[in-house]
Coordinates of C-alpha atoms and ligand atoms in Angstrom, one line a residue:
M234 CA -13.7 -45.7 -20.2
P235 CA -11.1 -45.3 -23.0
P236 CA -7.6 -46.2 -21.8
H237 CA -6.2 -42.7 -22.3
S238 CA -8.6 -41.2 -19.8
R239 CA -8.2 -43.8 -17.1
P240 CA -7.2 -41.9 -13.9
L241 CA -3.6 -42.3 -12.9
R242 CA -3.2 -44.5 -9.9
P243 CA -0.2 -43.1 -8.1
P244 CA 1.8 -45.6 -6.2
N245 CA 2.3 -43.5 -3.0
P246 CA 1.1 -40.3 -1.5
A247 CA 4.2 -38.2 -2.3
C248 CA 3.8 -39.1 -6.0
K249 CA 0.1 -38.3 -5.8
A250 CA 0.8 -34.8 -4.5
W251 CA 3.5 -34.3 -7.1
I252 CA 1.0 -35.4 -9.9
S253 CA -1.6 -33.0 -8.4
S254 CA 0.8 -30.1 -8.6
V255 CA 2.1 -30.9 -12.1
F256 CA -1.2 -31.8 -13.7
R257 CA -3.4 -29.6 -11.6
Y258 CA -5.3 -32.8 -10.7
N259 CA -7.0 -30.9 -7.9
G260 CA -10.5 -31.4 -6.8
A261 CA -10.3 -28.5 -4.3
M262 CA -9.6 -25.7 -6.8
R263 CA -12.0 -22.8 -7.0
D264 CA -13.5 -22.1 -10.4
S265 CA -13.3 -18.3 -10.3
F266 CA -10.2 -16.2 -10.0
L267 CA -9.7 -14.5 -6.6
P268 CA -7.7 -11.3 -7.0
F269 CA -5.5 -10.2 -4.1
C270 CA -7.7 -7.1 -3.8
R271 CA -11.0 -5.7 -5.1
P272 CA -12.6 -2.4 -4.1
S273 CA -16.0 -2.6 -2.4
I274 CA -18.4 -0.8 -4.7
S275 CA -22.1 -0.8 -4.0
E276 CA -25.0 0.0 -6.3
E277 CA -25.5 3.2 -4.3
D278 CA -21.9 4.2 -5.0
I279 CA -22.6 3.7 -8.8
A280 CA -25.8 5.7 -8.5
A281 CA -24.0 8.5 -6.7
I282 CA -21.4 8.8 -9.5
G283 CA -24.3 8.9 -12.0
D284 CA -25.8 11.8 -10.0
V285 CA -22.6 13.8 -10.3
L286 CA -22.5 13.1 -14.0
R287 CA -26.1 14.4 -14.3
S288 CA -25.5 17.4 -12.1
G289 CA -23.6 19.5 -14.7
W290 CA -20.5 19.9 -12.5
I291 CA -18.1 17.0 -12.8
T292 CA -14.7 18.4 -12.0
T293 CA -13.5 19.9 -8.6
G294 CA -16.5 21.1 -6.7
P295 CA -18.8 20.2 -3.8
K296 CA -17.8 16.5 -3.6
V297 CA -14.1 17.3 -3.4
G298 CA -15.0 19.9 -0.7
A299 CA -17.0 17.3 1.2
L300 CA -14.2 14.7 0.9
E301 CA -11.6 17.2 2.2
Q302 CA -13.8 18.3 5.1
T303 CA -14.8 14.8 6.1
I304 CA -11.2 13.5 6.1
A305 CA -9.9 16.5 8.0
K306 CA -12.6 16.1 10.6
R307 CA -12.0 12.3 10.9
V308 CA -8.2 12.5 11.4
G309 CA -8.3 15.7 13.4
A310 CA -6.3 18.0 11.1
K311 CA -7.0 21.6 10.1
H312 CA -6.7 21.0 6.4
A313 CA -7.2 18.2 3.9
I314 CA -6.2 18.6 0.3
A315 CA -7.3 16.2 -2.3
A316 CA -5.4 15.6 -5.6
T317 CA -5.2 13.0 -8.4
S318 CA -3.0 10.6 -6.5
G319 CA -0.9 10.1 -3.4
T320 CA 2.2 10.3 -5.6
V321 CA 1.3 13.7 -6.9
L322 CA 0.7 15.0 -3.3
M323 CA 4.2 13.7 -2.4
H324 CA 5.6 15.8 -5.3
L325 CA 3.6 18.9 -4.4
T326 CA 4.3 18.6 -0.7
L327 CA 8.1 18.1 -1.1
Q328 CA 8.2 21.0 -3.5
A329 CA 6.2 23.1 -1.1
L330 CA 8.6 22.2 1.7
G331 CA 11.4 23.5 -0.6
V332 CA 13.1 20.1 -1.2
G333 CA 15.6 20.4 -4.0
P334 CA 19.3 19.8 -5.0
G335 CA 21.6 19.3 -2.0
D336 CA 18.8 18.2 0.3
E337 CA 18.5 14.7 1.7
V338 CA 15.2 12.9 2.3
V339 CA 15.3 10.0 4.7
G340 CA 12.9 7.0 4.3
P341 CA 12.7 3.3 3.8
S342 CA 13.6 1.6 0.5
M343 CA 10.8 -0.8 1.4
T344 CA 8.0 1.4 0.0
W345 CA 6.2 2.0 -3.3
V346 CA 8.9 3.6 -5.6
S347 CA 6.7 6.7 -6.1
T348 CA 8.2 8.4 -3.1
P349 CA 11.9 7.9 -4.0
N350 CA 11.0 8.8 -7.6
M351 CA 9.6 12.2 -6.5
V352 CA 12.8 12.8 -4.4
E353 CA 15.0 12.1 -7.5
L354 CA 12.8 14.2 -9.8
L355 CA 13.2 17.2 -7.4
G356 CA 17.0 16.8 -7.6
A357 CA 17.3 15.8 -4.0
T358 CA 19.0 12.7 -2.6
N359 CA 17.3 9.6 -1.2
V360 CA 18.8 8.3 2.1
F361 CA 17.4 4.9 2.6
V362 CA 16.9 3.3 6.1
D363 CA 16.5 -0.4 6.8
V364 CA 13.3 -1.7 8.3
D365 CA 12.5 -4.2 11.0
R366 CA 12.7 -7.7 9.6
D367 CA 9.3 -8.7 10.8
T368 CA 7.1 -5.5 10.8
L369 CA 8.8 -3.8 7.8
L370 CA 8.6 -0.5 9.8
A371 CA 11.5 1.9 10.0
S372 CA 12.7 2.3 13.6
P373 CA 13.4 5.6 15.4
E374 CA 17.0 4.5 15.8
A375 CA 17.5 3.8 12.1
I376 CA 16.0 7.2 11.3
A377 CA 18.1 9.0 13.8
A378 CA 21.2 7.4 12.5
A379 CA 20.4 8.5 8.9
I380 CA 19.9 12.2 9.6
T381 CA 22.7 14.5 8.6
P382 CA 22.9 18.4 8.4
R383 CA 21.6 18.1 4.9
T384 CA 18.4 16.2 5.8
K385 CA 15.3 18.2 5.0
V386 CA 12.5 15.7 5.4
V387 CA 11.9 12.3 7.0
I388 CA 9.2 10.1 5.4
P389 CA 8.3 7.0 7.4
V390 CA 5.8 4.5 5.9
H391 CA 2.9 3.1 7.9
Y392 CA 3.5 -0.2 6.2
A393 CA 0.5 -2.4 5.4
G394 CA -1.6 -0.2 7.8
A395 CA 0.6 -0.6 10.9
P396 CA 1.8 2.7 12.3
V397 CA 5.5 3.4 12.8
D398 CA 6.5 4.4 16.4
L399 CA 5.6 8.0 15.9
D400 CA 6.4 9.5 19.4
P401 CA 10.2 8.9 19.3
I402 CA 10.3 9.7 15.6
R403 CA 8.6 13.1 16.2
A404 CA 11.0 13.8 19.0
I405 CA 14.0 13.1 16.8
C406 CA 12.7 15.2 14.0
R407 CA 12.0 18.1 16.3
T408 CA 15.4 17.9 18.0
K409 CA 17.2 17.8 14.7
G410 CA 15.0 20.4 13.1
V411 CA 13.8 18.3 10.1
M412 CA 10.3 18.0 8.7
L413 CA 8.3 14.8 9.3
L414 CA 6.0 13.8 6.5
E415 CA 4.1 10.5 7.0
D416 CA 3.5 8.2 4.1
A417 CA 0.0 7.1 5.1
A418 CA -0.9 5.6 1.8
H419 CA -1.9 2.3 3.6
A420 CA -3.1 4.0 6.8
I421 CA -6.4 5.6 6.5
G422 CA -8.2 4.4 9.7
T423 CA -4.9 3.4 11.4
H424 CA -4.6 4.6 15.0
Y425 CA -1.4 5.2 16.9
K426 CA -1.8 5.3 20.7
G427 CA -5.5 5.9 20.4
K428 CA -5.3 8.7 17.8
E429 CA -5.9 8.7 14.0
I430 CA -2.9 8.9 11.7
G431 CA -2.8 12.4 10.2
D432 CA -3.7 14.3 13.3
E433 CA -0.4 16.0 13.8
D434 CA 2.3 16.1 11.2
P435 CA 1.5 16.3 7.4
A436 CA 0.3 12.8 6.2
I437 CA -0.4 11.6 2.7
F438 CA -3.2 9.1 2.1
S439 CA -3.8 7.3 -1.2
L440 CA -7.2 6.6 -2.6
H441 CA -6.0 4.2 -5.3
P442 CA -8.4 1.3 -5.9
I443 CA -6.2 -1.2 -4.0
K444 CA -6.2 1.0 -0.8
N445 CA -8.7 0.7 2.0
I446 CA -11.1 3.2 0.5
T447 CA -10.9 4.6 -3.1
S448 CA -11.8 7.4 -5.4
G449 CA -10.7 5.4 -8.5
E450 CA -7.4 7.4 -8.4
G451 CA -6.7 10.0 -5.8
G452 CA -4.9 11.0 -2.7
V453 CA -5.4 13.4 0.3
L454 CA -2.8 15.4 2.3
T455 CA -3.8 16.3 5.8
T456 CA -2.0 19.0 7.7
S457 CA -2.6 21.6 10.4
D458 CA 0.1 23.9 8.9
D459 CA -1.7 26.8 7.2
A460 CA 1.2 27.9 5.1
L461 CA 1.9 24.4 3.8
A462 CA -1.8 23.9 3.0
K463 CA -1.9 27.1 1.1
K464 CA 1.2 26.3 -0.9
V465 CA 0.1 22.8 -1.8
R466 CA -3.4 24.0 -2.9
R467 CA -1.8 26.6 -5.1
L468 CA 0.7 24.2 -6.7
R469 CA -2.2 21.8 -7.2
F470 CA -4.0 24.2 -9.6
H471 CA -1.7 26.3 -11.9
G472 CA -0.3 28.3 -9.0
L473 CA -3.5 30.2 -8.7
E474 CA -4.8 31.2 -5.3
V475 CA -8.2 29.4 -6.0
D476 CA -9.5 26.2 -7.5
A477 CA -11.9 25.7 -10.4
H478 CA -14.9 25.4 -8.1
D479 CA -14.0 28.6 -6.3
R480 CA -13.9 30.4 -9.6
S481 CA -17.5 29.4 -10.2
Q482 CA -18.6 30.9 -6.9
Q483 CA -20.1 34.3 -6.4
G484 CA -17.8 36.7 -4.6
R485 CA -14.5 35.1 -5.7
S486 CA -12.4 36.8 -8.4
P487 CA -12.5 35.0 -11.7
Q488 CA -9.3 37.0 -12.5
A489 CA -7.2 35.0 -10.1
E490 CA -3.5 35.4 -10.9
V491 CA -0.6 33.0 -10.9
Q492 CA 1.3 33.4 -7.6
E493 CA 4.0 30.9 -8.8
P494 CA 4.0 28.4 -11.6
G495 CA 1.9 25.4 -10.6
Y496 CA 0.7 22.0 -11.8
K497 CA -2.8 20.7 -12.8
Q498 CA -3.5 17.9 -10.3
N499 CA -6.9 18.7 -8.8
M500 CA -9.3 15.8 -8.1
A501 CA -12.6 15.7 -10.0
D502 CA -16.0 15.4 -8.2
M503 CA -16.8 12.3 -10.2
N504 CA -13.9 10.7 -8.4
A505 CA -14.4 12.3 -5.0
V506 CA -18.0 11.2 -4.7
L507 CA -16.9 7.6 -4.5
A508 CA -14.5 8.2 -1.6
V509 CA -17.2 10.3 0.1
R510 CA -19.5 7.4 -0.1
Q511 CA -16.9 4.9 1.1
L512 CA -15.6 6.9 4.1
P513 CA -18.6 6.0 6.4
R514 CA -17.9 2.3 5.7
L515 CA -14.2 2.5 6.4
D516 CA -14.5 1.2 10.0
A517 CA -16.7 -1.8 8.8
F518 CA -14.2 -2.5 6.1
I519 CA -11.3 -2.6 8.6
Q520 CA -13.3 -4.8 10.9
R521 CA -13.9 -7.3 8.1
R522 CA -10.2 -7.1 7.1
E523 CA -9.3 -7.8 10.8
E524 CA -11.5 -11.0 10.7
I525 CA -9.9 -12.2 7.5
S526 CA -6.4 -11.5 8.9
A527 CA -7.2 -13.4 12.1
L528 CA -8.5 -16.4 10.1
Y529 CA -5.3 -16.4 8.0
R530 CA -3.1 -16.1 11.1
R531 CA -4.9 -19.1 12.7
E532 CA -4.8 -21.2 9.6
L533 CA -1.2 -20.4 8.6
A534 CA 0.3 -20.7 12.2
N535 CA 1.5 -24.2 11.6
V536 CA 2.4 -23.9 7.9
D537 CA 6.2 -24.1 7.6
G538 CA 7.9 -21.6 5.4
V539 CA 5.1 -19.1 5.0
L540 CA 5.7 -16.5 7.6
P541 CA 3.2 -13.6 8.2
L542 CA 4.4 -10.2 9.4
A543 CA 4.4 -9.3 13.1
D544 CA 2.3 -6.5 14.5
P545 CA 4.1 -3.6 16.2
A546 CA 4.6 -3.7 20.0
W547 CA 3.1 -0.2 20.7
S548 CA -0.6 0.5 21.1
H549 CA -2.3 0.8 17.7
R550 CA -5.2 -0.1 15.5
H551 CA -4.0 -1.8 12.4
A552 CA -5.9 -0.9 9.2
R553 CA -5.0 -4.4 7.8
H554 CA -4.4 -2.9 4.4
L555 CA -2.3 -5.9 3.1
F556 CA -1.8 -9.5 4.3
V557 CA 1.9 -10.2 3.6
V558 CA 3.7 -13.5 4.0
R559 CA 7.3 -14.3 3.6
V560 CA 8.1 -17.4 1.6
D561 CA 11.2 -19.1 3.1
E562 CA 12.5 -21.3 0.4
R563 CA 14.5 -23.6 2.8
K564 CA 11.4 -24.5 4.8
A565 CA 8.7 -24.1 2.1
G566 CA 10.6 -26.1 -0.5
L567 CA 10.0 -23.5 -3.2
D568 CA 10.8 -19.8 -3.8
R569 CA 8.4 -16.9 -4.0
T570 CA 8.1 -17.1 -7.8
A571 CA 7.1 -20.8 -7.7
F572 CA 4.8 -20.0 -4.7
M573 CA 3.0 -17.2 -6.7
Q574 CA 2.8 -19.5 -9.8
G575 CA 1.3 -22.3 -7.7
L576 CA -1.3 -20.0 -6.3
K577 CA -2.1 -18.6 -9.7
E578 CA -2.6 -22.1 -11.1
R579 CA -5.1 -22.6 -8.2
N580 CA -7.0 -19.4 -9.2
I581 CA -5.6 -17.2 -6.4
G582 CA -4.1 -13.8 -7.2
T583 CA -1.0 -12.4 -5.4
G584 CA 1.1 -9.3 -5.3
I585 CA 4.4 -8.0 -4.1
H586 CA 4.5 -4.9 -1.8
F587 CA 7.2 -4.1 -2.5
L588 CA 10.4 -4.9 -4.4
A589 CA 12.7 -2.6 -2.5
S590 CA 13.1 0.7 -4.3
H591 CA 16.9 0.5 -4.4
T592 CA 16.8 -2.8 -6.2
H593 CA 14.8 -1.4 -9.2
R594 CA 16.8 -1.2 -12.4
W595 CA 17.3 2.6 -12.5
Y596 CA 18.3 2.6 -8.8
R597 CA 20.7 -0.3 -9.3
E598 CA 22.3 1.5 -12.2
H599 CA 22.4 5.0 -10.8
R600 CA 22.3 4.5 -7.0
G601 CA 24.1 1.2 -6.8
H602 CA 25.9 2.1 -3.6
W603 CA 22.8 1.1 -1.7
M604 CA 22.9 -2.6 -2.7
G605 CA 23.9 -4.8 0.2
T606 CA 23.5 -2.1 2.8
L607 CA 19.9 -2.8 3.9
P608 CA 19.9 -6.4 5.0
N609 CA 16.3 -6.7 6.4
T610 CA 14.9 -4.9 3.4
E611 CA 16.7 -7.1 0.9
W612 CA 15.9 -10.3 2.8
N613 CA 12.2 -9.4 2.6
S614 CA 12.3 -7.9 -0.9
T615 CA 12.9 -11.4 -2.4
R616 CA 10.5 -13.2 -0.1
I617 CA 7.4 -11.1 0.5
C618 CA 4.1 -11.9 -1.1
T619 CA 0.7 -10.3 -0.6
I620 CA -2.2 -12.8 -0.5
P621 CA -5.9 -11.8 -1.1
M622 CA -7.6 -9.6 1.5
F623 CA -10.5 -7.3 0.9
P624 CA -13.7 -6.6 2.7
D625 CA -16.0 -8.5 0.3
M626 CA -14.0 -11.7 0.7
T627 CA -15.9 -14.5 2.4
D628 CA -14.5 -17.0 5.0
G629 CA -14.9 -19.5 2.2
D630 CA -12.6 -17.4 -0.1
T631 CA -10.1 -17.1 2.7
M632 CA -10.1 -20.9 3.2
D633 CA -9.6 -21.4 -0.6
V634 CA -6.4 -19.3 -0.3
V635 CA -5.3 -21.4 2.7
R636 CA -6.0 -24.6 0.9
A637 CA -4.2 -23.4 -2.2
I638 CA -1.1 -22.5 -0.1
K639 CA -1.0 -25.9 1.6
D640 CA -1.6 -27.7 -1.7
T641 CA 1.2 -25.7 -3.4
L642 CA 3.6 -26.4 -0.6
A643 CA 2.7 -30.1 -0.5
G644 CA 3.3 -30.3 -4.3
A645 CA 6.7 -28.7 -3.8
K646 CA 7.7 -31.0 -1.0
A647 CA 6.5 -34.1 -2.9
K648 CA 8.6 -32.9 -5.9
V649 CA 11.6 -32.6 -3.6
S650 CA 11.1 -36.1 -2.0
M651 CA 10.5 -37.7 -5.5
A652 CA 13.7 -36.2 -6.7
G653 CA 15.5 -37.6 -3.6
A654 CA 13.9 -41.0 -4.1
T655 CA 15.0 -41.4 -7.7
R656 CA 18.6 -40.3 -7.0
Ligands
PLP834 C1 0.0 3.5 -3.1 C2 1.1 4.0 -2.4 C3 1.6 5.3 -2.7 C4 1.1 6.2 -3.8 O1 -0.2 6.3 -3.9 P1 -0.9 6.6 -5.3 O2 -2.2 7.2 -4.9 O3 -1.1 5.3 -6.0 O4 -0.1 7.5 -6.1 C5 2.7 5.8 -1.9 N1 3.3 5.1 -1.0 C6 2.9 3.8 -0.7 C7 3.6 3.0 0.4 C8 1.8 3.2 -1.5 O5 1.5 2.0 -1.2

């Protein structure tokens, strides 16, 4: 063996771990990259998309109709309205509810910025509420305290697939006369006290590829409010009373007129068919996510400085959309950036869900008064990290993540003790 390739012989275990972390001298590393999420697409799904392409009707048509009917039936709502994204539905719904200048919209800053952005674009005012430090859910008390005479809508988020405590939140909204609109982007398949999310108040689901089921891009609003459904359908398609598919049907007027100026946000059948195919597998997907989540919880229970979220105390079924841990630098010996880098070097993907909305640049510069007012949100915003979880992951993949976490932490601790030893 030539001298330059002689393996290093570290003098003590701390140095060995340090060398492993620095030189990636790591026998346990997986050789393929594990993303933090990957949609579950079967050969039959691909064939079904091919069938739509061959059918001669690829935009809004029978597949969108089937998706809307199936989701409405599943959640127990009168209407389901599909569009090109959850974000778009947030825009259309808030506009349909008449949200505009002078109105306040109450919701957590710990969400995807798409909701606060739509509120700003409509000229209304975001009123952010803090979340629970360990569930990242907004409490009824926080929501009640944020409501003013100018509040028009309250938008709680069923974060990571755990439901907010809906009963008291519904009671508060009814008493105060404000609309409740649920951000259910993470919550398709979530139950609250034995019932599906989306059964009562308007709820918006996302079908983005990271979410529990997908249409490529897409979203669905469920509601039992006839007037709201009619208005959102209309805004979705030019402000016409009918959709493209309806126009192709016998007996409907091809001369439909604009009732009010609308957008062009209808979902295409080539997208809808994928979600139609995935819906029957949703419960199996959640079951598998539950198993992966339980394995993580068991394996990470004694890992210092990597703290999973807590489940809510009320009766629910969690959709296990994301597995989120908080990296506590004091205990872990490294911050979130170094943690994510360590996992990346070990071929494990991670994400952040989310950087608190009010900490994004535009919000810092234009809505800076929120900084420092949401302690639990800000504490989590700098520490949360999403580790891989998706139905096609094996237990072996899950253990690769656990090993990579332990290895990254051991490397960081060794570095700290080496630094101490040389001082
Ligand atoms: C994904 C997501 C949305 C938006 O959904 P899109 O379909 O991507 O537009 C809204 N809110 C939350 C909390 C999300 O995670």
